[in-house]
CSV table of C-alpha atoms and ligand atoms in Angstrom, one decimal:
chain,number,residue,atom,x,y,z
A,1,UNK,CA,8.1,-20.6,-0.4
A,2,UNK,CA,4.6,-20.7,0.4
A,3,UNK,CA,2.0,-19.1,-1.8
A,4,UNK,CA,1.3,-16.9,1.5
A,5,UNK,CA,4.4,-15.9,2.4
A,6,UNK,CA,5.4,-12.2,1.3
A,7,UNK,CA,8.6,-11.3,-0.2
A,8,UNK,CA,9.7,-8.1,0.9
A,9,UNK,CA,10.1,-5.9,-2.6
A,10,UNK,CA,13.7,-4.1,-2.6
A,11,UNK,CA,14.3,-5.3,0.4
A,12,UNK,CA,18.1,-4.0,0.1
A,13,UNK,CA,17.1,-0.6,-1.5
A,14,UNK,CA,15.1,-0.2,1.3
A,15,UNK,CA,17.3,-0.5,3.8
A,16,UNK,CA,19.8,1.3,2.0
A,17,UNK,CA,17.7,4.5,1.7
A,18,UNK,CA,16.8,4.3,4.9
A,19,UNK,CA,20.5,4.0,6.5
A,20,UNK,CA,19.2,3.1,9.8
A,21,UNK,CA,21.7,4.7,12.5
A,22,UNK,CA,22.2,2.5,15.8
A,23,UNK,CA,20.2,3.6,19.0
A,24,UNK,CA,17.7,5.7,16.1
A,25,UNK,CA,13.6,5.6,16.6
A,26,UNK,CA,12.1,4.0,13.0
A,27,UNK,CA,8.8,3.8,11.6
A,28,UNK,CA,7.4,0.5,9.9
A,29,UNK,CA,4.3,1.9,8.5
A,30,UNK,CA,2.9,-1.4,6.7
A,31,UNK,CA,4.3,-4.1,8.5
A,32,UNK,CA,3.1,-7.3,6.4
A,33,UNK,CA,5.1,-10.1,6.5
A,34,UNK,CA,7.6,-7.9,8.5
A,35,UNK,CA,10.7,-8.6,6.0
A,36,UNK,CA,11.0,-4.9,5.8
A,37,UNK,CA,11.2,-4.5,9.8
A,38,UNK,CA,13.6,-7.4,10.5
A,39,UNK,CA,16.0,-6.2,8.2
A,40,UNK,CA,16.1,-2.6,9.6
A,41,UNK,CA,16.4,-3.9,13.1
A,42,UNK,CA,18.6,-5.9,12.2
A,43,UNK,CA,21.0,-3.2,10.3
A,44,UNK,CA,20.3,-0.6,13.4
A,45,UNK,CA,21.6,-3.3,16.1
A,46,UNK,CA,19.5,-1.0,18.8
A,47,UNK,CA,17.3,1.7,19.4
A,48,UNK,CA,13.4,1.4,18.7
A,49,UNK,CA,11.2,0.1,15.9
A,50,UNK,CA,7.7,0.5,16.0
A,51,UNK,CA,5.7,-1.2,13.5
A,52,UNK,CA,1.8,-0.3,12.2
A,53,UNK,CA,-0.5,-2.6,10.6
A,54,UNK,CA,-4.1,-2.5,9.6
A,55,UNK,CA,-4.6,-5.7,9.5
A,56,UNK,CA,-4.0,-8.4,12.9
A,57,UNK,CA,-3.3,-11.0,10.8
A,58,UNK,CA,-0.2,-9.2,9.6
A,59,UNK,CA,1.1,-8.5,13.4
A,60,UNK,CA,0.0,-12.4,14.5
A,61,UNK,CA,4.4,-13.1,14.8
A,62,UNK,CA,5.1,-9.9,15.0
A,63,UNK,CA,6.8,-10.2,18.6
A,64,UNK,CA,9.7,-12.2,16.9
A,65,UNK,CA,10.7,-9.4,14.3
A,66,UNK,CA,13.2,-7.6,16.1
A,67,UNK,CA,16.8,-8.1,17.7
A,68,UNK,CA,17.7,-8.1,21.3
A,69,UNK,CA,18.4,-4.4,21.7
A,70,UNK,CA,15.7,-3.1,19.7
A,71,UNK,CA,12.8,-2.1,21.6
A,72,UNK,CA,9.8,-3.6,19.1
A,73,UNK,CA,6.3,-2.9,19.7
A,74,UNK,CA,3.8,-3.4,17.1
A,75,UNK,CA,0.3,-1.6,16.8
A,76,UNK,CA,-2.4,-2.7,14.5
A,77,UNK,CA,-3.8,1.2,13.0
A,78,UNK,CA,-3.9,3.0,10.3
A,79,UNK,CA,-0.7,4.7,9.6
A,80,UNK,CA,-2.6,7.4,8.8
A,81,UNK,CA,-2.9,8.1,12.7
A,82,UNK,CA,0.8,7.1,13.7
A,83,UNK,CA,1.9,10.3,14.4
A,84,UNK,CA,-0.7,10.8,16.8
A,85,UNK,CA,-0.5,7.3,18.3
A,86,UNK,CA,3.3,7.9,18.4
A,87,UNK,CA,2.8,11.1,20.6
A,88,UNK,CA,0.6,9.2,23.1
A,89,UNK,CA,3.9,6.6,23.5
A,90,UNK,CA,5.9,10.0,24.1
A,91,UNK,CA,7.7,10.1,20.0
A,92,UNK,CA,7.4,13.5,18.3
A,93,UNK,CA,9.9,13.0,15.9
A,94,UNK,CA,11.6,9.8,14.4
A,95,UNK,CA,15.0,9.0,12.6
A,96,UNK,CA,13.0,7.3,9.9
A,97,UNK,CA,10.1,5.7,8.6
A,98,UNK,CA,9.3,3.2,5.9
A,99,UNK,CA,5.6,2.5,3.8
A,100,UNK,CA,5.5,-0.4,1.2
A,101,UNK,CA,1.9,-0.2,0.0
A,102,UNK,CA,-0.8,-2.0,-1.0
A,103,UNK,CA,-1.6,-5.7,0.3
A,104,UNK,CA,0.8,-8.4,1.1
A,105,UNK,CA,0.7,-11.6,-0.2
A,106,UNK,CA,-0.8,-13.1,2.9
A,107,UNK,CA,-3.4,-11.1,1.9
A,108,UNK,CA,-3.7,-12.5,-2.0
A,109,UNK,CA,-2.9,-15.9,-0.6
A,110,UNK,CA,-6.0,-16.2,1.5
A,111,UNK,CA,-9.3,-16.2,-0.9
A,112,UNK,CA,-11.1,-15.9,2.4
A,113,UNK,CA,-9.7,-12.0,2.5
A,114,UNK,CA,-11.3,-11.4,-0.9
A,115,UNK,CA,-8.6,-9.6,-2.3
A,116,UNK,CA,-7.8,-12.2,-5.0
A,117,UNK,CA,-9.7,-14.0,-7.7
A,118,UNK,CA,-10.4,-17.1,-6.1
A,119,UNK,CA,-13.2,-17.8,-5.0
A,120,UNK,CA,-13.7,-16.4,-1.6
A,121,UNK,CA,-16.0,-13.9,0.1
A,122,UNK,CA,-16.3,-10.1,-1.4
A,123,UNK,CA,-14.5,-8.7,1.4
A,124,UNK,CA,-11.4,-6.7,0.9
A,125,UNK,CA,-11.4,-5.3,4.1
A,126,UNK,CA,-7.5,-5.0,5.5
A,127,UNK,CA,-9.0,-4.1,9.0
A,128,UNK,CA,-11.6,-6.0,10.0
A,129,UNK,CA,-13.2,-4.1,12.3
A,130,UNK,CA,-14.4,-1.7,9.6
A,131,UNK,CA,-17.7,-2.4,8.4
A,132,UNK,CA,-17.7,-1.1,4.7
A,133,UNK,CA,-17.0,-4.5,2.5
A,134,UNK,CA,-16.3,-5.0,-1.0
A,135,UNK,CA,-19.8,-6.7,-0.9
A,136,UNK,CA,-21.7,-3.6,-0.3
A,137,UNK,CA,-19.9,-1.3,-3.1
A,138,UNK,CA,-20.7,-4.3,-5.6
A,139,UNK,CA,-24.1,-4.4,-4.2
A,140,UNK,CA,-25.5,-1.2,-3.2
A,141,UNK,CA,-24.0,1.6,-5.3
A,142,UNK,CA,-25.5,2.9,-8.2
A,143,UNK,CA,-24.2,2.4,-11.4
A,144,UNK,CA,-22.7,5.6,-12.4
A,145,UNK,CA,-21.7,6.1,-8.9
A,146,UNK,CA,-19.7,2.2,-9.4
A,147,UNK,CA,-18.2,3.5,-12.9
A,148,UNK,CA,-16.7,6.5,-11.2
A,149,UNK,CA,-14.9,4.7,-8.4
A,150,UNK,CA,-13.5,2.1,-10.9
A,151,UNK,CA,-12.5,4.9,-12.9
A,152,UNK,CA,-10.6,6.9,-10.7
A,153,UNK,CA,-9.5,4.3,-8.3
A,154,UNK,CA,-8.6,1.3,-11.0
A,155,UNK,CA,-8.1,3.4,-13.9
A,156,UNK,CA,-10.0,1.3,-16.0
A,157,UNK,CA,-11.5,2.5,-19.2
A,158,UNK,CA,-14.4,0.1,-19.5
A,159,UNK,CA,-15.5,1.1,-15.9
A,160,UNK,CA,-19.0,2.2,-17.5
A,161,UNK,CA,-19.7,-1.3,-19.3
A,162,UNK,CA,-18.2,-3.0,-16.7
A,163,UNK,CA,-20.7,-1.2,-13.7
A,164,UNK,CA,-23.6,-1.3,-16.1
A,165,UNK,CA,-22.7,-5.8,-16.2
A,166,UNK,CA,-22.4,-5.8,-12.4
A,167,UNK,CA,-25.8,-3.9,-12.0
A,168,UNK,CA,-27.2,-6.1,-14.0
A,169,UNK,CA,-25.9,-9.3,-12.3
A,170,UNK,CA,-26.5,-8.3,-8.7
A,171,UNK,CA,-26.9,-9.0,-6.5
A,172,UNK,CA,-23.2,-10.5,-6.5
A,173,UNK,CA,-21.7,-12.8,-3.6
A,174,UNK,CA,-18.1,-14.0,-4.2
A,175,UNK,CA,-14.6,-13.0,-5.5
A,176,UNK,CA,-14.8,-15.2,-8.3
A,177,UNK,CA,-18.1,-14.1,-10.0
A,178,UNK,CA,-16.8,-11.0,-10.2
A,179,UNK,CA,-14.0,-12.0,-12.0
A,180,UNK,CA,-15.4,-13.9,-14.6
A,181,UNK,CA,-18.4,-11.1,-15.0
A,182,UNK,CA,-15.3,-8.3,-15.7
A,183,UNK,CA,-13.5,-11.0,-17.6
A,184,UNK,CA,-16.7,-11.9,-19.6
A,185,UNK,CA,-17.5,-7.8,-20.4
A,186,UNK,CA,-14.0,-7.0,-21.5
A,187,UNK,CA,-13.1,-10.1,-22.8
A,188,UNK,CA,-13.6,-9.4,-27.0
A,189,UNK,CA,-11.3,-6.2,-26.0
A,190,UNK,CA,-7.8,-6.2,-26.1
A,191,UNK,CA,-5.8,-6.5,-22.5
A,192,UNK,CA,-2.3,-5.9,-21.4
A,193,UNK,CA,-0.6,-9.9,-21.4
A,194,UNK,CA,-0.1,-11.3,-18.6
A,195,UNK,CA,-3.2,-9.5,-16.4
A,196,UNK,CA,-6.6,-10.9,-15.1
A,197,UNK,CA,-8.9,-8.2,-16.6
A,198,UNK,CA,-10.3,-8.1,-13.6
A,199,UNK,CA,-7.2,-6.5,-12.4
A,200,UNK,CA,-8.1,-3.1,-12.2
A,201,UNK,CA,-11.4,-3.3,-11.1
A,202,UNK,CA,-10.3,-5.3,-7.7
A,203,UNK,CA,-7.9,-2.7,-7.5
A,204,UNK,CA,-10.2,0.4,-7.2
A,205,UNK,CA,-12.7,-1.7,-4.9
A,206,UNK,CA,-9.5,-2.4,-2.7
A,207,UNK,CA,-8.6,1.2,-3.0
A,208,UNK,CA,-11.8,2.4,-2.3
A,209,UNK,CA,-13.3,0.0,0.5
A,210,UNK,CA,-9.6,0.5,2.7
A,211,UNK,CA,-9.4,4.5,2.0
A,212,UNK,CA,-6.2,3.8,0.8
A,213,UNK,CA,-5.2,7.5,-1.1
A,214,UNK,CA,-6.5,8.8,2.4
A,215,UNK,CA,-4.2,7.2,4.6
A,216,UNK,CA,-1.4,7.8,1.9
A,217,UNK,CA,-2.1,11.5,1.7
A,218,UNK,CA,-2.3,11.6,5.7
A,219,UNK,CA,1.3,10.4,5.9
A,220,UNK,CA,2.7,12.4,2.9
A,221,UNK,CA,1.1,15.3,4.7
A,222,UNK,CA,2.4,14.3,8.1
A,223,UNK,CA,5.7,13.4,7.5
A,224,UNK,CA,7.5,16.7,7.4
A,225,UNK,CA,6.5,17.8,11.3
A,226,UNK,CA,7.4,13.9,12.0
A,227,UNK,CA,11.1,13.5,10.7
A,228,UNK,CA,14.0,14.7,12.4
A,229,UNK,CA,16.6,17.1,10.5
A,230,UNK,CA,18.5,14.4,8.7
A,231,UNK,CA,15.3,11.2,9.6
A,232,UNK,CA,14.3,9.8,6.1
A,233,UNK,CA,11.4,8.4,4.5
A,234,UNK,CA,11.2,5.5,2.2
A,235,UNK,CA,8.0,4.9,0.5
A,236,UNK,CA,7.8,1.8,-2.3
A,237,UNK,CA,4.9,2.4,-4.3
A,238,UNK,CA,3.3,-0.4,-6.7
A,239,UNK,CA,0.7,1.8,-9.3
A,240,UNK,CA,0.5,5.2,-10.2
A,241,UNK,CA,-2.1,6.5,-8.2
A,242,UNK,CA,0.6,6.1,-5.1
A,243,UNK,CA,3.2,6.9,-6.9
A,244,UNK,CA,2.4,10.3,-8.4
A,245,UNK,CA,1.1,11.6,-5.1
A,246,UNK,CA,4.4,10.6,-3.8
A,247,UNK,CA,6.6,12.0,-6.0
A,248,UNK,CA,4.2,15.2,-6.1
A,249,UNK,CA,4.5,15.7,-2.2
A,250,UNK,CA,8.5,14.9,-2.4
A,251,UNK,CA,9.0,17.0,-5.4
A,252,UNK,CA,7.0,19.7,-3.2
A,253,UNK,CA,8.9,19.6,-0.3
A,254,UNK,CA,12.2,19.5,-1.8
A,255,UNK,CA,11.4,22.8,-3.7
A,256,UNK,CA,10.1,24.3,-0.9
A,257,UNK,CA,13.4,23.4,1.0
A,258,UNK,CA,11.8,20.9,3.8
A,259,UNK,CA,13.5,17.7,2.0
A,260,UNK,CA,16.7,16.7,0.1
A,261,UNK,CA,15.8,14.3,-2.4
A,262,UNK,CA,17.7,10.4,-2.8
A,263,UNK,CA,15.9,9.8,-5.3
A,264,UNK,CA,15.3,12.3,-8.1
A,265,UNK,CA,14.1,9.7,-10.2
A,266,UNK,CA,12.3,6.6,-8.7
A,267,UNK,CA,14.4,3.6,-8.1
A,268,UNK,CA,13.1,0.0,-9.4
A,269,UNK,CA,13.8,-3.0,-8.5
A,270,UNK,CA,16.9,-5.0,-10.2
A,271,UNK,CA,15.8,-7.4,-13.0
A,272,UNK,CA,17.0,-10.4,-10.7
A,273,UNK,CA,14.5,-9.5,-7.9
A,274,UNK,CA,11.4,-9.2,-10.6
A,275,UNK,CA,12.6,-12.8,-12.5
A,276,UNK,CA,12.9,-14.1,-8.7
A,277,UNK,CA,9.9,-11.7,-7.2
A,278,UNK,CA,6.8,-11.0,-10.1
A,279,UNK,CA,4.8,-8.6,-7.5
A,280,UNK,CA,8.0,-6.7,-7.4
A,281,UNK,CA,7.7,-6.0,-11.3
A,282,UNK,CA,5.8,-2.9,-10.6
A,283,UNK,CA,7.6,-1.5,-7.6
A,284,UNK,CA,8.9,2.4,-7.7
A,285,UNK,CA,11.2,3.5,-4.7
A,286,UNK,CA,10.8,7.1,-3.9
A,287,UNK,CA,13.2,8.5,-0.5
A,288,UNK,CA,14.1,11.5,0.8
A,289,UNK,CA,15.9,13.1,3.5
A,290,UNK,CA,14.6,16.1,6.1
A,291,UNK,CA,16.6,19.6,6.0
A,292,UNK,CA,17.3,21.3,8.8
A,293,UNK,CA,14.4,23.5,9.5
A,294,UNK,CA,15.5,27.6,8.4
A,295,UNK,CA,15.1,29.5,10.9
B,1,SAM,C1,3.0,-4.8,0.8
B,1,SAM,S1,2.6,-5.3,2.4
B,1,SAM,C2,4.0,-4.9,3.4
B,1,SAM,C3,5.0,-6.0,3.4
B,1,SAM,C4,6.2,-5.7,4.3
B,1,SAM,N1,6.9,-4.5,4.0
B,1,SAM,C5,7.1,-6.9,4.3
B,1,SAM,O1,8.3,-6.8,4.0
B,1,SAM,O2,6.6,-8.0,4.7
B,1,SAM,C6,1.5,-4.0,2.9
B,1,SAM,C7,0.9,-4.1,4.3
B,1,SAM,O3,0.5,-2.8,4.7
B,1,SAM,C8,-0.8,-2.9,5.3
B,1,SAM,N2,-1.4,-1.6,5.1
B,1,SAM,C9,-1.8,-1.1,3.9
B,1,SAM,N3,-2.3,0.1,4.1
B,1,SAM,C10,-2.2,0.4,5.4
B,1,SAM,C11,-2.5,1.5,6.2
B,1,SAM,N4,-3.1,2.6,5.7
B,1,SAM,N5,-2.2,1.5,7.5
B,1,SAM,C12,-1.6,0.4,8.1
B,1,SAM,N6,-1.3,-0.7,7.4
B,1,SAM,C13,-1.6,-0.7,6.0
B,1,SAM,C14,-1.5,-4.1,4.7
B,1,SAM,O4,-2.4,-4.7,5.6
B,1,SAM,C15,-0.3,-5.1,4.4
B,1,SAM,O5,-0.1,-6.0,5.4
C-alpha cells in the first residue's frame, strides 16, 4: 500500500455504529480517501450519500465511491456549513452522519501539503483557497502570542522555549527546519518513544491554521436539529482536544434527553487494526443515537 493511500481507521466499527438502513440519507463529513463512504454505501445498497471535503484533492475520485443505487454527490466545504449546504439541496434532516478527523494520509504523504516533516513548504492549509498558511503563524506572530497557540492547540509544555527558538530563527521557510529547530530545543528533554518532538507543535499549527475545534464545535452544535429520531452520528476522534468536546457535547445531549448513547465509553480500535494500521493507535469512537423529540 502506498505511503499515500489512507486506511480507513475502524472501518468496521464505523459502519457498525452507523447501521446504515437501505434507501436512508447519510452524511460523510471528512471524506479522505473515501474508505469510510464506500463501505457505508455499500452496506445501505441505496438511498443517498453525500460526502464533504475541505480539501479537492480528497474528492479528485470521488465520483467512483458509491454503488449503483446510491445517489453520490460529493461537495468540497467545511462540514461546518453542511447543514446549511444540505438545506439548499432540499435535506433537513439525515438518517446519519459520520466525521473521522484530522488529516488523511494523502495529506501526510505529500511534503508539498506541509503537514508532515519532510521537507516541503510551511503550508498546512486542507483548503486551499484559504489564505492563512502555516508560513505566516511561524512568521508573523508574536512570540507569546506563538506559545499560546502551541499550548492550547498542541498541548505542548515547552511551547514558551520552543516560540522564543522559532522567533529567533525566523524568518522560517520549510516543513523540515521546523522540525529540526523543535527537535533541536527539546531535544536534552525527555519525549514520549516513538514521537517526532515536533509532533505537537505541527499539530496546534494544523489546528490552528484549518480552524479545526471551530468546525468540530459547529457540527457537535448542529447535529441535534440535523438527525432524524433514530439518525446517528459517528465521530472517530484521534487527540484529546476532539475527543473531550465530543464526549462533552454527547454526554450533554444524552442527559438532556436529545441522544441515546452507543457508546458510553469510547470504543478503540482492535489491537490487530493498530499492529496492521499505526495512525489508528490513537483513534477513540464516540456514537450516538437521536431520541424522539418530547413533546
Ligand atoms: C482522517 S481523513 C478521513 C478519511 C476517510 N474517512 C477515509 O476513510 O478515507 C480526514 C479528512 O477530513 C478532511 N477534513 C478535516 N476537517 C474538515 C472539515 N472541517 N471540513 C471538511 N473536511 C475536513 C481532511 O481534508 C481529510 O481529507
Amino acid at each position: 500500500m502506498a505511503e499515500t493511500e489512507h486506511v480507513p481507521v475502524m472501518a468496521e466499527e464505523v459502519v457498525e455504529y452507523l447501521a446504515p438502513q437501505p434507501g436512508g440519507v447519510y452524511v460523510d463529513c471528512t471524506f479522505g480517501g473515501g474508505g469510510h463512504s464506500r463501505r457505508i454505501a455499500a452496506a445501505m445498497g441505496r438511498g443517498r450519500l453525500i460526502a464533504f471535503d475541505k480539501d479537492p484533492a480528497a474528492l479528485a475520485h470521488a465520483a467512483e465511491a458509491a454503488p449503483a443505487g446510491v445517489a453520490f454527490e460529493a461537495v468540497q466545504a467545511d462540514f461546518a456549513q453542511a447543514p446549511e449546504l444540505l438545506r439548499a439541496r432540499g435535506v433537513e434532516q439525515v438518517d446519519g452522519v459520520v466525521a473521522d478527523l484530522g488529516m488523511s494520509s494523502m495529506q501526510l504523504g505529500h511534503p508539498e501539503r506541509g503537514f508532515s516533516f519532510a521537507a516541503g513548504p510551511l503550508d498546512m492549509r486542507m483548503d486551499p483557497r484559504q489564505t492563512l498558511t502555516a508560513e505566516q503563524v511561524v512568521n508573523q506572530f508574536d512570540e507569546r502570542e506563538l506559545a499560546d497557540l502551541i499550548f492550547q492547540f498542541g498541548e505542548e509544555r515547552r511551547s514558551r522555549r520552543i516560540a522564543r527558538a522559532i522567533v529567533r530563527s525566523r524568518p522560517l521557510r520549510s516543513t523540515a527546519e521546523l522540525a529540526g529547530l523543535v527537535a533541536a530545543v527539546t531535544r536534552p528533554m525527555k519525549r514520549r518513544r516513538g514521537m517526532h518532538p515536533a509532533t505537537r507543535t505541527f499539530q496546534a499549527l494544523r489546528i490552528y491554521v484549518n480552524s479545526e475545534l471551530q468546525s468540530l464545535a459547529g457540527l457537535l452544535a448542529a447535529l441535534p436539529a440535523w438527525l432524524r429520531p433514530q439518525g446517528r452520528a459517528v465521530i472517530v476522534s484521534f487527540h484529546s482536544l476532539e475527543d473531550r468536546p465530543v464526549k462533552q457535547s454527547f454526554r450533554a445531549g444524552a442527559q438532556a434527553g436529545v441522544y441515546r448513547l452507543l457508546t458510553p465509553r469510547a470504543a478503540r480500535p482492535t489491537e490487530t487494526e493498530v499492529a496492521g494500521n499505526p495512525r489508528a493507535r490513537s483513534a477513540r469512537l464516540r456514537a450516538v443515537e437521536r431520541l424522539e423529540p418530547v413533546s
